[in-house]
Structures are given as structure tokens and as C-alpha cells.
């Protein structure tokens, strides 16, 4: 087993690169920070993610640059470290394209193995970096045919050092997976949200929680998402064609009384898919019971509610605040394990809360 | 101005009908409950939503039956109340089809005006009914060309009595509005979720908060949603055709380097649409600042957090728990007004919380 001793060179000091640096620095690993943007590297250094000048040759290089440049930087780093034999990985959210790009640009890829730390934020840049960004997150490792097993091993050590849970899968499987659970949902959200740009405000007045949930991720940076979805265009094209087929089925069935079963089948498929999305802690959808509580919209009410909930012994597994426009009072939905619900309702009701199951 | 004196006859004692009954009963208005399903009417009566037998003729009839039957029941109620001249309204989520159906089945529609109380729940049936379901909710009232102004007035009184905020708009405008902000998002969510039904579980392992948000509403009852979207097929067909056009643009642009600007334009339109969705209290998207706090996953931690937040004087306007699979600690995102954020961060940090802005 290869040990992660360092130094680790991080190329690209955005959110991901800086957070990896901070996580390693907290373990005492020497981190070298490299960024074409000198300001970013300086900021990352100032917040303790590593140093801009390190004498020793790196044991491991982590490429954390924007998606479009990953392959070229991997190739360049492999060449620069040909003498020392350093392992090279990257942190891009798509794995086939960087591999293909690197393969086109350099010879031997045995010292390279791709990886994808699955954590992020709507924030960007080194100042958004956090040592605990990857705590408990999933970190996919995607060996290719010529990856050296030692390289795979060292990248696993990196992920574990950052606090993540590793999952190993092929490059192709990874890209299909993220196409399904990340890139396609983003595009569908963007298409749905796109129809609102020219909507009269009287229509938007009718908005509820559903449209807020569906369109939330569409607010992400269009330029960054252009790079992400472009890099995964093969997997996404297949899925989008499948969506187009279903959309055509929908358009044919809609409004024809004799095609109601067809509509129900399409909606039923959606319902089956929705319940497959894992909930908290990566379990395959924990059974939870929800309880609705009405709360006055002023400071301190949530505190009072959660203090009362805690005294009932229930652990709140999930919660949501309902924002129906115009409500003077809020409504909080608490999700708890079935075994806790009776006691929770009793305690909250005793303390004067309006509770609905 | 017509006063709401009652009796009010409620036809259909599901969630909406029962909740209207409970809201009126709390004001002392006499409510008559009618349902083809005798068990439902009995349950609604037992929880205090009204009475199954009322001697007096109704002043107002509220039709709250499933979408497919609304028009026929409106027509029948208009005929039954021809002698007393009662006003008739309905609570369906689509307004053109019930109006057209009723017009085909009966003569004079002046005593009818449509309405749409915009509140609901993932729960169904009389036992889910609540007197405060409409408190502060939006209740659309949709007069048609021949609606008697007194009918419009009385329905407004009904909505206000139930605690709702009324919005008056044309039948056509209402249906276009809900197509955009409710029915289309539902279909997009169902299409996205539908691609997950046959996904290998290794793919689902890569799920994050985005796919959970986008697919959540797809879990709604496929039969009920078939009726809802079928009733609004005209407005929806136009929007779905627009989506198909954008999907085709996406498919052409995806993966072509020279079409990156086209992709960015599509994603940018989504981003512009997403920020138009109103936030809390029906305001056109309040500017809020979010703060991330790491919390151990055990009872009482949320209580402690909200107590500390309340002491800082900040009102938490929105919150979200991040459920990255496998995280031993949770992460709570608190949204507060910009003026409160500094004090909030100071107080939380002082009390030992790990806080990120």
C-alpha cells in the first residue's frame, strides 16, 4: 500500500483545489499550490491551503482546473514529473473527456487515474474553500485500462485523507451515472426555468414550492455548466434523446381522453424513479414520517420548536420550510423515523404547537 | 356587498372540501357536506367540517370533486339550486375545462364563478383536512364573461373567510399561469425522474441534493396528475412544444465546440428564469444571504443551533439540510437578511459552531 506522504501539488486553486489543500494541510501534508491566476494562488496560500513554492518534487499531483483544460494539464503534469514518477489525478466532474484529451497529448498514462470528489457549493473561488468540504462525501475513483494499481491506491489515500468515502467505477459508468443524476436534472431544471423568463408576473404570483424546487439548480453559473455538460455530451445525448421520445409521447397523449392510461404510465414512471433517489446518508431511501408544524414568522420560534422536538427524543432527519407566498405564518415539515413520531406529536401538542401529521 | 351567511354546501369531502368546511365551521357558518362516497362524508362530519343533513337551502355551493367531474357537478348544482338562486363555485386547479363542460351541460352560468384555492398537501382525503390550510395562501378567482358581480363578491368572501389572499384573473390567464408554474414543472420533474427507473444503483449512489430537488414532486399521485394535466392540455401543449424546441437546440449544440455560446445562452435563460420565482411571502425574490453551519447528526443539535441563531437576533428566512450520502455530520444552510448576517456569524462562531459564509 502506498502511503500518502506528500508533497501534494495542487494545480488550480478554486473551491475544490483549495479545499483539498486545506484538508491535507490539517493533516500536516506539505501542499504546493499552482495557479495561472496568481491572485487565486496567493489567496489559497493566505488561508492556509499550502505554499506557492515547495522545493521537493511532488509524490502526487491533483489537477483541479476548469473542465475544458483538465486533459491538457494532466498531460503537462505527467511530462513535468516524468523524472520523479509522481502519480497524477484530477478532480473533474466528467472523466472520459479528460482521459481522451490526455491520451491524445501524451504517451504513457499509467501514472494517471481520474477521480471525482462529489462535493461542491454554489460558491466559487479559493475563499469558498473549506477543510471539511469532503467530510463524508462520495469521492469516485475511475481507473482506466492502463492505470497503475499503485496510482489507484494513492488516490484512494488522498480521498480518505480528505474525509471522503470512495467508490470505484469505470470511467464510462461514472460518466453515465453523473449524466443521469446530475447533468440531466440540471438541463431539465434549466429548460423548465427558461419558460419563466418571459412569463407575466401575474403567472409567477401563482408559484408554489414545486416550481421553486424544480428550478433551483438552474440558477447555477451558465458558463461552468456549459463546460460540464459539453464534456459529457455523449452520455447526455443518449439521455436527452430518451427524454425527447417521452416528451413526444406526452404531447401525443395530452388532452386525448383515450390516452389517459398512456399519460398515467409516463407519470407513473416518474413516480417510480423519484422514490429511487437515495435520501440521507446514502441509504436507499429511509422510510420517514413527516409532521407539519405551524410557526409564527418571527425570531426564536424555530429555536423553541427544535428545543421541544429534541426533548421528545426525536432526531429530525430532514426539514423543509413552506414558503407559500403571503403566509403570515410559516409551516415547517419535520421528517423523523416512524418510531419517534408519536412521542414527537404528543410533546409538541402539549407545548401548544399546531401539529398535523 | 354580499355577506357570507351560509349555509355553504360543499360537494366533495377530500382534502380541499373538508378543509374549507373546517375553516367555515370555525366561524360558525353552517356547512352541508355532500359526497358520493358516504364514508368520506361521514369522516368529514366526524372531524367537524359540517353536517351531512342541513334543512336550509344553501347560499353558496362549493364543488371540490376530482378534476374530471367538476364541470358536470357545477351544472347539476346550478340546476338543483335554480329555485333558491344560490351562487356556485368550484375549487379545481384548472379553470377553462370546468367552465366549458358546464356551459355545454346547462344554460345560464351567471350564478357560477370559478376559483382555485392554491394550497394542498401530498396527503389526500378528509382526514388530511385542516381549518388553517388556506391561511395566507393565494386563492385565485376567475370570473367569466357572464359571471354575476355578486357571485364574484361572495366567492371572495369565502376565500377571505378561509384566511386566503385573493387574486382575480381571467380563466385563460389562470390556466396559462398554472401551466407554467405548476403543471410544466411537474411534467419536467416526471421526465427527469423517469430516466432513473432503470438506472443501476451504482449511478444512484452518485446522487446529490440537485436531483433530489428536481425529482421530488414527480412522486405525486400519477392518476390525479393525469386528470390535472389533461384538463389543462391546451396551455400545456404550447409550453411543451416550446420545451421541445429548446431540447432540439440543446441536442444540436451539445458537444459541438463552436456551439458553446448557444449552450450558454440556453443555460443562461434558465438561470434568468430561476431567479424570477418568488421566494417567501410572495415578494419578488428577497435578497438573502446564506450561511453554512456543520452540525453533528444527533438529537438536540438543531435546537441548540436555532437557540443560538435566535439570540443573535437574526430571523431565519429559509433553511435547508444537506444530505450528502454518507456524511456523518449534517450541514444546515441558513438564509437571513443581509443586515443580520454579521451578528449571526459572530454569535454562532463564539458558541463553537463551524460556520461558513
XYZ file of C-alpha atoms in Angstrom:
714
model
C 0.000 0.000 0.000
C 1.319 3.411 -0.962
C 1.240 5.899 1.846
C 0.315 9.496 1.226
C 3.409 11.307 2.398
C 3.398 14.340 0.116
C 4.247 16.741 -1.113
C 0.957 17.058 -2.990
C 0.926 19.573 -5.814
C -2.494 21.122 -6.429
C -2.931 22.736 -9.820
C -5.919 25.050 -9.748
C -6.854 26.820 -6.528
C -10.597 27.212 -6.942
C -13.114 25.851 -4.457
C -12.137 22.194 -4.941
C -8.354 22.598 -5.160
C -8.198 24.944 -2.174
C -10.446 22.660 -0.106
C -8.211 19.648 -0.855
C -5.220 21.754 0.174
C -6.889 22.768 3.438
C -7.884 19.170 4.197
C -4.318 17.913 3.618
C -2.690 20.814 5.440
C -4.740 19.949 8.518
C -3.003 16.524 8.465
C 0.447 18.078 8.115
C 0.940 17.033 4.476
C 3.080 19.502 2.513
C 0.965 21.080 -0.251
C 2.264 23.018 -3.253
C -0.208 25.445 -4.809
C -0.058 26.268 -8.527
C -2.477 28.514 -10.390
C -2.216 30.517 -13.618
C -4.123 33.178 -11.728
C -1.531 34.463 -9.240
C -4.172 36.156 -7.065
C -6.013 32.897 -6.521
C -2.859 31.010 -5.543
C -1.940 33.828 -3.146
C -5.394 33.787 -1.524
C -5.308 29.998 -1.170
C -1.872 30.254 0.449
C -3.028 33.003 2.827
C -5.906 30.897 4.131
C -3.550 28.001 4.810
C -4.163 25.644 1.891
C -0.446 25.205 1.197
C 2.561 27.061 -0.167
C 3.269 28.568 -3.588
C 6.845 27.341 -3.529
C 7.849 23.878 -2.422
C 11.383 22.556 -3.045
C 10.663 18.826 -3.078
C 9.242 17.019 -6.091
C 5.584 16.044 -5.561
C 4.520 12.483 -4.763
C 1.037 13.266 -6.121
C -0.386 15.942 -8.412
C -4.077 16.892 -8.223
C -5.404 18.757 -11.258
C -8.370 20.885 -10.243
C -8.689 23.323 -13.146
C -11.886 24.175 -15.094
C -13.301 21.240 -17.119
C -12.133 22.468 -20.537
C -8.445 22.428 -19.545
C -8.181 19.293 -17.452
C -6.853 16.912 -20.120
C -4.109 19.278 -21.250
C -2.978 19.979 -17.683
C -2.898 16.255 -16.848
C -0.663 15.641 -19.879
C 1.629 18.528 -18.986
C 1.940 17.384 -15.368
C 2.733 13.807 -16.436
C 5.524 15.165 -18.611
C 6.870 17.533 -15.946
C 7.022 14.724 -13.397
C 8.467 12.085 -15.748
C 11.696 12.102 -13.748
C 10.213 11.704 -10.267
C 7.425 9.326 -11.317
C 4.704 11.205 -9.434
C 1.118 9.984 -9.564
C -1.352 12.369 -11.247
C -5.081 12.622 -10.688
C -7.761 15.191 -11.427
C -10.998 16.309 -9.805
C -13.175 16.966 -12.847
C -16.859 16.040 -12.750
C -16.615 14.192 -16.079
C -13.992 11.504 -16.657
C -13.966 10.314 -20.313
C -13.044 13.579 -21.965
C -10.003 14.427 -19.780
C -8.739 10.869 -20.305
C -9.184 11.066 -24.076
C -7.612 14.534 -24.203
C -4.617 13.437 -22.121
C -4.187 10.298 -24.215
C -4.058 12.377 -27.379
C -1.438 14.694 -25.888
C 0.967 12.323 -24.165
C 2.166 8.743 -24.251
C 2.109 6.659 -21.111
C -0.919 7.214 -18.835
C -0.098 4.545 -16.254
C 0.730 7.167 -13.603
C -2.681 8.822 -14.108
C -6.003 7.827 -12.566
C -9.102 10.023 -12.654
C -11.188 10.905 -9.647
C -14.236 12.996 -8.793
C -14.797 14.392 -5.320
C -18.582 14.816 -5.233
C -18.933 17.891 -3.134
C -19.390 21.454 -4.108
C -21.184 24.598 -3.379
C -22.931 27.381 -5.223
C -19.868 29.408 -4.186
C -16.662 29.520 -6.189
C -13.035 30.507 -5.748
C -10.350 29.881 -3.120
C -12.102 31.877 -0.404
C -15.003 29.424 -0.517
C -12.537 26.606 0.253
C -13.069 24.525 3.396
C -11.041 21.789 5.044
C -14.201 19.795 5.714
C -15.808 20.120 2.273
C -15.340 16.390 1.617
C -16.150 15.012 5.070
C -18.383 12.031 4.436
C -18.881 12.969 0.786
C -18.619 10.432 -2.030
C -15.335 10.520 -3.979
C -15.447 8.460 -7.168
C -12.195 6.905 -8.423
C -12.178 5.874 -12.066
C -9.254 3.671 -13.136
C -8.702 3.162 -16.869
C -7.179 0.110 -18.584
C -3.594 1.260 -18.143
C -3.814 2.807 -14.644
C -1.105 1.522 -12.333
C -2.748 -0.151 -9.273
C -0.408 1.895 -7.081
C -1.797 5.054 -8.599
C -5.348 3.933 -7.780
C -4.210 3.167 -4.278
C -2.597 6.534 -3.678
C -5.640 8.429 -4.956
C -7.800 6.385 -2.585
C -5.488 7.511 0.237
C -5.960 11.099 -0.871
C -9.759 10.815 -0.810
C -9.704 9.173 2.606
C -7.324 11.806 3.933
C -9.850 14.437 2.841
C -12.539 12.586 4.810
C -14.437 11.161 1.841
C -15.965 7.746 1.181
C -14.525 6.258 -2.013
C -16.428 4.480 -4.778
C -14.510 2.820 -7.609
C -16.114 2.556 -11.031
C -15.170 2.657 -14.686
C -14.810 5.948 -16.495
C -17.822 5.129 -18.682
C -20.020 4.086 -15.795
C -19.145 7.219 -13.865
C -19.998 9.489 -16.755
C -23.305 7.768 -17.407
C -24.111 7.989 -13.696
C -23.428 11.709 -13.361
C -25.258 12.324 -16.643
C -28.326 10.755 -15.049
C -28.176 12.127 -11.510
C -26.553 15.485 -12.068
C -26.263 16.782 -15.634
C -29.662 15.742 -16.988
C -31.510 17.089 -13.901
C -29.608 20.350 -14.400
C -30.678 20.619 -18.048
C -34.305 19.763 -17.228
C -34.286 22.376 -14.495
C -32.845 24.933 -16.941
C -35.467 24.137 -19.599
C -38.320 24.435 -17.081
C -36.911 27.671 -15.662
C -36.318 29.031 -19.156
C -40.064 29.198 -19.810
C -40.378 31.642 -16.899
C -38.123 34.347 -18.349
C -40.932 35.946 -20.329
C -43.823 34.957 -18.019
C -46.064 37.821 -16.861
C -45.657 38.456 -13.150
C -49.318 37.524 -12.573
C -48.311 33.975 -13.513
C -45.327 33.959 -11.174
C -47.644 35.030 -8.357
C -49.154 31.548 -8.542
C -45.790 29.873 -7.738
C -45.615 27.249 -5.005
C -42.871 25.095 -3.528
C -42.849 22.704 -6.511
C -41.570 25.173 -9.085
C -39.052 26.510 -6.578
C -37.590 23.036 -6.081
C -37.556 22.120 -9.758
C -35.864 25.348 -10.891
C -33.413 25.912 -8.022
C -30.303 24.370 -9.596
C -30.932 26.174 -12.897
C -29.554 29.287 -11.166
C -26.010 27.790 -11.351
C -23.307 29.508 -13.444
C -24.197 29.000 -17.159
C -20.552 29.133 -18.316
C -19.335 26.497 -15.867
C -22.314 24.256 -16.713
C -21.638 24.677 -20.420
C -18.176 23.179 -19.844
C -19.551 20.379 -17.652
C -22.322 19.239 -19.975
C -20.131 19.653 -23.070
C -17.532 17.363 -21.558
C -20.207 14.702 -21.006
C -22.048 15.177 -24.276
C -22.043 11.517 -25.346
C -23.786 10.179 -22.236
C -26.101 13.181 -22.125
C -27.121 12.968 -25.771
C -28.450 9.451 -25.215
C -30.485 10.553 -22.212
C -31.774 13.691 -23.919
C -32.931 11.597 -26.874
C -34.762 9.343 -24.442
C -36.382 12.460 -22.912
C -37.350 13.696 -26.363
C -39.045 10.381 -27.057
C -41.019 10.613 -23.804
C -41.850 14.261 -24.497
C -43.278 13.265 -27.874
C -45.323 10.516 -26.200
C -46.594 13.132 -23.736
C -47.516 15.576 -26.493
C -49.457 12.906 -28.355
C -51.268 11.645 -25.245
C -52.069 15.016 -23.695
C -55.674 16.008 -23.996
C -56.835 12.800 -25.695
C -59.317 11.102 -23.391
C -58.475 7.671 -24.809
C -54.780 8.202 -23.993
C -55.205 8.828 -20.270
C -53.581 5.474 -19.461
C -50.569 6.442 -21.518
C -50.245 9.706 -19.561
C -50.617 7.857 -16.269
C -47.892 5.432 -17.377
C -45.467 8.284 -18.101
C -46.259 9.985 -14.782
C -46.082 6.615 -13.010
C -42.604 6.013 -14.384
C -41.596 9.386 -12.967
C -43.040 8.453 -9.582
C -41.103 5.151 -9.567
C -37.897 6.926 -10.490
C -38.356 9.660 -7.881
C -38.518 7.213 -4.984
C -35.258 5.564 -6.098
C -33.220 8.685 -5.345
C -31.333 7.921 -2.143
C -32.089 10.060 0.897
C -29.837 10.994 3.746
C -26.662 9.027 4.489
C -26.647 7.226 1.146
C -29.219 4.680 2.260
C -31.665 3.551 -0.390
C -34.439 5.922 0.752
C -35.071 5.639 4.516
C -38.746 5.437 5.423
C -39.527 8.675 7.238
C -42.736 10.150 8.567
C -43.419 13.848 8.175
C -45.155 16.091 10.637
C -46.305 19.622 9.834
C -45.977 22.377 12.408
C -47.284 25.932 12.035
C -44.867 28.572 13.287
C -45.194 32.336 13.643
C -42.750 34.156 11.390
C -40.536 35.857 13.983
C -37.123 35.235 15.546
C -36.843 32.483 18.103
C -39.744 30.310 17.004
C -37.578 27.738 15.236
C -35.363 27.563 18.297
C -38.347 26.916 20.510
C -39.672 24.290 18.106
C -36.401 22.384 17.843
C -35.845 22.524 21.594
C -39.263 20.959 22.077
C -38.620 18.389 19.335
C -35.290 17.457 20.906
C -36.913 16.927 24.290
C -39.229 14.390 22.704
C -36.115 12.383 21.845
C -36.799 12.551 18.095
C -33.915 13.193 15.718
C -35.092 15.476 12.926
C -33.794 13.713 9.784
C -34.994 16.302 7.335
C -36.925 19.521 7.354
C -38.408 21.999 4.977
C -39.968 25.426 5.447
C -43.012 26.072 3.292
C -42.956 29.489 1.703
C -46.394 29.888 0.244
C -46.467 33.480 -0.879
C -48.349 35.707 1.511
C -48.426 33.387 4.507
C -48.012 35.360 7.716
C -47.055 32.155 9.494
C -44.592 29.607 8.210
C -45.065 25.916 8.121
C -42.222 23.567 8.945
C -42.237 19.978 7.800
C -40.190 17.740 10.092
C -39.234 14.252 8.920
C -38.482 11.715 11.632
C -38.176 7.942 11.902
C -41.569 6.208 12.341
C -40.656 5.082 15.879
C -40.239 8.697 17.033
C -43.368 10.228 15.596
C -45.965 9.563 18.316
C -43.806 10.937 21.071
C -42.892 13.956 18.931
C -46.521 14.818 18.186
C -47.509 14.396 21.840
C -44.724 16.616 23.139
C -45.249 19.337 20.530
C -49.014 19.371 21.011
C -48.597 19.549 24.794
C -46.416 22.600 24.351
C -49.009 24.420 22.302
C -47.809 23.820 18.751
C -50.326 23.292 15.954
C -49.238 19.943 14.577
C -50.566 17.964 11.598
C -49.460 14.515 10.595
C -71.512 43.600 -0.888
C -72.921 40.114 -0.341
C -72.235 38.745 3.086
C -71.306 35.130 3.579
C -74.087 33.944 5.874
C -74.369 30.304 4.815
C -75.368 27.635 4.636
C -72.460 26.613 2.417
C -72.860 23.278 0.641
C -69.570 21.503 -0.020
C -69.708 18.826 -2.690
C -66.669 16.585 -2.382
C -65.098 16.000 1.018
C -61.489 15.348 0.077
C -58.608 17.398 1.445
C -59.779 20.704 -0.066
C -63.526 20.364 0.568
C -63.033 19.200 4.140
C -60.538 21.972 4.860
C -62.971 24.619 3.543
C -65.651 23.090 5.762
C -63.380 23.189 8.810
C -62.391 26.798 8.110
C -66.049 27.891 7.798
C -67.211 25.841 10.783
C -64.658 27.653 12.935
C -66.500 30.907 12.039
C -69.888 29.413 12.879
C -71.072 29.188 9.258
C -73.454 26.250 8.692
C -71.844 23.764 6.305
C -73.586 20.949 4.427
C -71.363 18.058 3.362
C -72.163 16.031 0.240
C -70.054 13.199 -1.157
C -70.842 10.235 -3.405
C -68.504 8.320 -1.117
C -70.554 8.050 2.101
C -67.501 7.114 4.198
C -65.711 10.304 3.244
C -68.706 12.489 4.086
C -69.050 10.702 7.422
C -65.383 11.181 8.278
C -65.538 14.862 7.333
C -68.600 15.288 9.537
C -66.926 13.492 12.439
C -63.941 15.828 12.410
C -66.223 18.844 12.473
C -66.233 20.051 8.862
C -70.046 20.337 8.760
C -73.177 18.229 8.699
C -74.456 15.661 6.191
C -78.009 16.940 6.515
C -78.909 20.615 6.522
C -82.526 21.738 6.131
C -81.951 25.218 4.707
C -81.164 25.848 1.059
C -77.517 26.819 0.555
C -76.435 30.402 -0.127
C -73.252 29.102 -1.761
C -72.194 25.751 -3.226
C -68.503 24.812 -3.408
C -67.695 21.994 -5.821
C -64.499 20.240 -4.710
C -64.647 16.957 -6.627
C -61.837 15.387 -8.723
C -60.917 17.399 -11.869
C -62.659 15.107 -14.360
C -66.102 15.616 -12.798
C -66.075 19.294 -11.873
C -67.956 20.664 -14.907
C -70.783 18.132 -14.629
C -71.207 18.722 -10.897
C -71.254 22.512 -11.367
C -74.039 22.129 -13.968
C -76.023 19.803 -11.733
C -75.706 22.118 -8.716
C -76.799 25.134 -10.778
C -79.900 23.208 -11.821
C -80.646 21.932 -8.312
C -80.405 25.450 -6.868
C -82.365 27.168 -9.661
C -85.160 27.927 -7.200
C -83.068 29.454 -4.409
C -80.612 31.217 -6.696
C -77.524 30.022 -4.820
C -74.068 31.011 -6.036
C -71.890 28.118 -7.239
C -68.100 27.970 -7.327
C -65.511 25.214 -7.629
C -62.006 24.613 -6.346
C -60.415 22.885 -9.333
C -56.816 23.652 -10.247
C -57.704 24.269 -13.901
C -60.493 26.694 -14.865
C -61.240 26.561 -18.638
C -62.354 22.956 -18.873
C -64.906 23.002 -16.000
C -66.353 26.215 -17.468
C -66.594 24.742 -20.972
C -68.070 21.481 -19.626
C -70.660 23.304 -17.509
C -71.555 25.583 -20.447
C -72.201 22.554 -22.634
C -74.420 20.960 -19.997
C -76.538 23.847 -18.757
C -77.859 27.233 -19.832
C -77.274 30.245 -17.649
C -73.868 30.397 -15.913
C -74.305 33.803 -14.285
C -74.535 32.273 -10.806
C -71.223 30.436 -11.330
C -67.712 31.791 -10.852
C -64.612 29.595 -10.754
C -61.971 29.739 -8.070
C -58.745 27.960 -7.159
C -57.507 27.832 -3.578
C -53.753 27.333 -4.045
C -52.924 25.154 -1.122
C -52.536 21.454 -0.893
C -50.516 18.711 0.521
C -49.020 15.413 -0.564
C -51.795 13.930 1.659
C -55.323 13.250 0.442
C -58.770 12.589 1.861
C -60.932 14.161 4.564
C -58.645 13.167 7.430
C -55.904 15.335 5.939
C -58.281 18.336 6.143
C -57.237 21.326 8.228
C -59.047 24.518 9.196
C -55.879 26.532 8.551
C -54.921 25.006 5.197
C -55.626 28.295 3.404
C -54.252 30.732 5.984
C -52.291 33.255 3.945
C -52.443 31.094 0.813
C -53.293 32.527 -2.606
C -56.874 31.901 -3.766
C -57.425 32.745 -7.416
C -60.906 33.873 -8.506
C -61.622 33.613 -12.216
C -64.779 35.399 -13.396
C -66.012 34.617 -16.919
C -67.922 36.975 -19.265
C -71.332 36.171 -17.787
C -70.418 35.876 -14.086
C -72.684 37.939 -11.888
C -70.566 40.516 -9.949
C -72.399 39.425 -6.803
C -71.197 35.873 -7.365
C -67.604 37.103 -7.646
C -68.098 39.062 -4.471
C -69.461 36.146 -2.474
C -66.650 33.844 -3.570
C -64.168 36.498 -2.490
C -65.855 36.467 0.921
C -65.493 32.695 1.038
C -61.770 32.872 0.296
C -61.248 35.592 2.890
C -63.245 33.630 5.446
C -60.876 30.708 4.863
C -57.951 33.042 5.556
C -56.657 33.298 1.983
C -55.391 36.227 -0.070
C -57.465 36.597 -3.255
C -56.151 37.267 -6.756
C -58.623 37.926 -9.577
C -57.678 36.938 -13.114
C -59.270 35.632 -16.283
C -59.849 31.932 -16.751
C -57.322 31.853 -19.617
C -54.653 33.760 -17.708
C -55.052 31.497 -14.695
C -54.667 28.339 -16.744
C -51.603 29.639 -18.571
C -50.124 30.665 -15.223
C -50.593 27.304 -13.511
C -49.389 25.536 -16.660
C -46.120 27.446 -16.304
C -45.569 27.382 -12.560
C -47.138 24.077 -11.617
C -48.049 21.651 -14.399
C -44.999 22.063 -16.636
C -42.567 21.792 -13.678
C -44.405 18.625 -12.664
C -44.026 17.075 -16.122
C -40.342 18.053 -16.342
C -39.763 16.530 -12.923
C -41.538 13.339 -14.026
C -39.483 13.093 -17.236
C -36.214 13.586 -15.346
C -37.220 11.065 -12.667
C -38.413 8.606 -15.315
C -34.843 8.115 -16.553
C -33.913 6.791 -13.098
C -36.309 3.829 -13.071
C -33.850 1.566 -14.887
C -30.637 3.182 -13.640
C -28.129 0.823 -11.990
C -27.822 1.525 -8.290
C -24.156 2.465 -8.752
C -25.433 5.507 -10.646
C -27.934 6.432 -7.943
C -25.083 6.310 -5.418
C -23.768 9.460 -7.070
C -26.971 11.433 -6.269
C -26.737 14.812 -4.602
C -29.211 17.458 -3.474
C -29.871 18.681 -7.035
C -31.517 15.513 -8.326
C -33.477 15.202 -5.087
C -34.935 18.687 -5.552
C -35.686 18.295 -9.258
C -37.446 14.935 -8.892
C -39.313 15.458 -5.585
C -42.719 16.467 -6.984
C -42.660 13.622 -9.521
C -43.578 11.336 -6.609
C -47.141 12.787 -6.627
C -50.126 10.557 -7.483
C -49.952 9.726 -11.244
C -53.751 9.353 -11.578
C -54.563 12.698 -10.007
C -51.881 14.397 -12.105
C -53.217 12.764 -15.257
C -56.541 14.493 -14.594
C -54.887 17.815 -13.784
C -52.628 17.993 -16.827
C -55.342 16.615 -19.127
C -57.692 19.381 -18.040
C -55.056 21.966 -18.943
C -53.824 20.361 -22.143
C -54.151 23.418 -24.363
C -51.927 25.680 -22.282
C -49.514 22.824 -21.579
C -49.192 21.750 -25.197
C -47.906 25.197 -26.147
C -45.314 25.128 -23.375
C -44.242 21.549 -24.113
C -43.734 22.464 -27.765
C -41.566 25.352 -26.641
C -39.593 22.893 -24.460
C -39.205 20.518 -27.395
C -37.801 23.349 -29.492
C -35.249 24.172 -26.785
C -34.429 20.476 -26.331
C -33.683 20.218 -30.051
C -31.457 23.308 -29.825
C -29.680 21.634 -26.891
C -29.206 18.364 -28.753
C -27.726 20.183 -31.739
C -25.424 22.360 -29.645
C -24.237 19.710 -27.211
C -20.726 18.577 -27.809
C -20.011 20.969 -30.672
C -17.201 23.275 -29.613
C -18.403 26.035 -31.935
C -21.867 25.922 -30.337
C -20.731 26.586 -26.763
C -22.282 30.068 -26.877
C -25.606 28.543 -27.876
C -25.453 26.170 -24.891
C -24.533 29.014 -22.567
C -27.492 31.006 -23.919
C -29.911 28.154 -23.143
C -28.470 27.668 -19.656
C -28.431 31.444 -19.145
C -32.116 31.660 -19.979
C -32.738 29.006 -17.325
C -30.716 30.994 -14.798
C -32.727 34.171 -15.562
C -35.984 32.269 -15.202
C -34.958 30.595 -11.955
C -34.345 33.876 -10.150
C -37.802 35.162 -11.146
C -39.564 32.554 -8.996
C -40.842 34.454 -5.975
C -39.458 33.497 -2.580
C -41.084 33.726 0.792
C -44.152 35.925 1.342
C -44.849 36.428 -2.354
C -42.194 39.095 -2.693
C -40.309 39.189 -5.957
C -37.312 37.283 -4.578
C -35.983 38.850 -1.365
C -32.221 39.239 -1.295
C -30.971 36.813 1.349
C -27.524 35.774 2.469
C -26.805 32.140 3.257
C -24.552 30.828 5.985
C -23.470 27.179 6.240
C -23.204 25.515 9.625
C -21.885 21.998 10.263
C -23.935 20.045 12.790
C -23.419 16.613 14.348
C -26.201 14.228 13.364
C -27.812 13.608 16.758
C -30.868 14.859 18.624
C -30.779 18.328 20.069
C -28.190 19.870 17.770
C -30.728 21.755 15.658
C -32.349 23.047 18.833
C -29.015 24.330 20.079
C -28.261 25.901 16.698
C -31.590 27.707 16.419
C -31.425 28.904 20.009
C -28.018 30.417 19.280
C -29.263 31.887 15.986
C -32.269 33.435 17.729
C -30.039 35.029 20.355
C -28.154 36.795 17.603
C -31.446 38.482 16.702
C -31.468 37.018 13.176
C -34.742 35.694 11.752
C -34.036 32.554 9.747
C -35.953 33.142 6.500
C -35.147 29.826 4.928
C -33.125 26.756 5.689
C -32.028 23.563 4.085
C -30.309 20.457 5.404
C -27.719 18.981 3.077
C -27.956 15.225 2.838
C -24.843 14.214 1.014
C -24.929 10.453 1.202
C -22.594 9.125 3.857
C -21.988 12.327 5.752
C -21.695 11.654 9.453
C -22.383 15.310 10.126
C -25.138 17.321 8.538
C -24.833 20.726 7.081
C -27.511 23.334 7.559
C -27.841 26.298 5.263
C -29.473 29.265 6.977
C -30.761 32.153 4.877
C -31.069 35.505 6.631
C -31.428 39.158 5.631
C -28.089 40.794 4.790
C -28.347 43.106 7.819
C -28.415 40.142 10.214
C -25.567 38.104 8.831
C -22.532 39.577 10.608
C -24.084 39.320 14.036
C -25.293 35.767 13.281
C -21.843 34.582 12.219
C -20.197 36.217 15.237
C -22.616 34.670 17.729
C -22.501 31.198 16.173
C -18.722 31.199 15.916
C -18.399 32.361 19.531
C -20.517 29.416 20.581
C -18.321 26.901 18.865
C -20.178 26.291 15.606
C -18.252 25.733 12.380
C -19.685 28.431 10.157
C -19.014 29.203 6.510
C -20.408 32.121 4.578
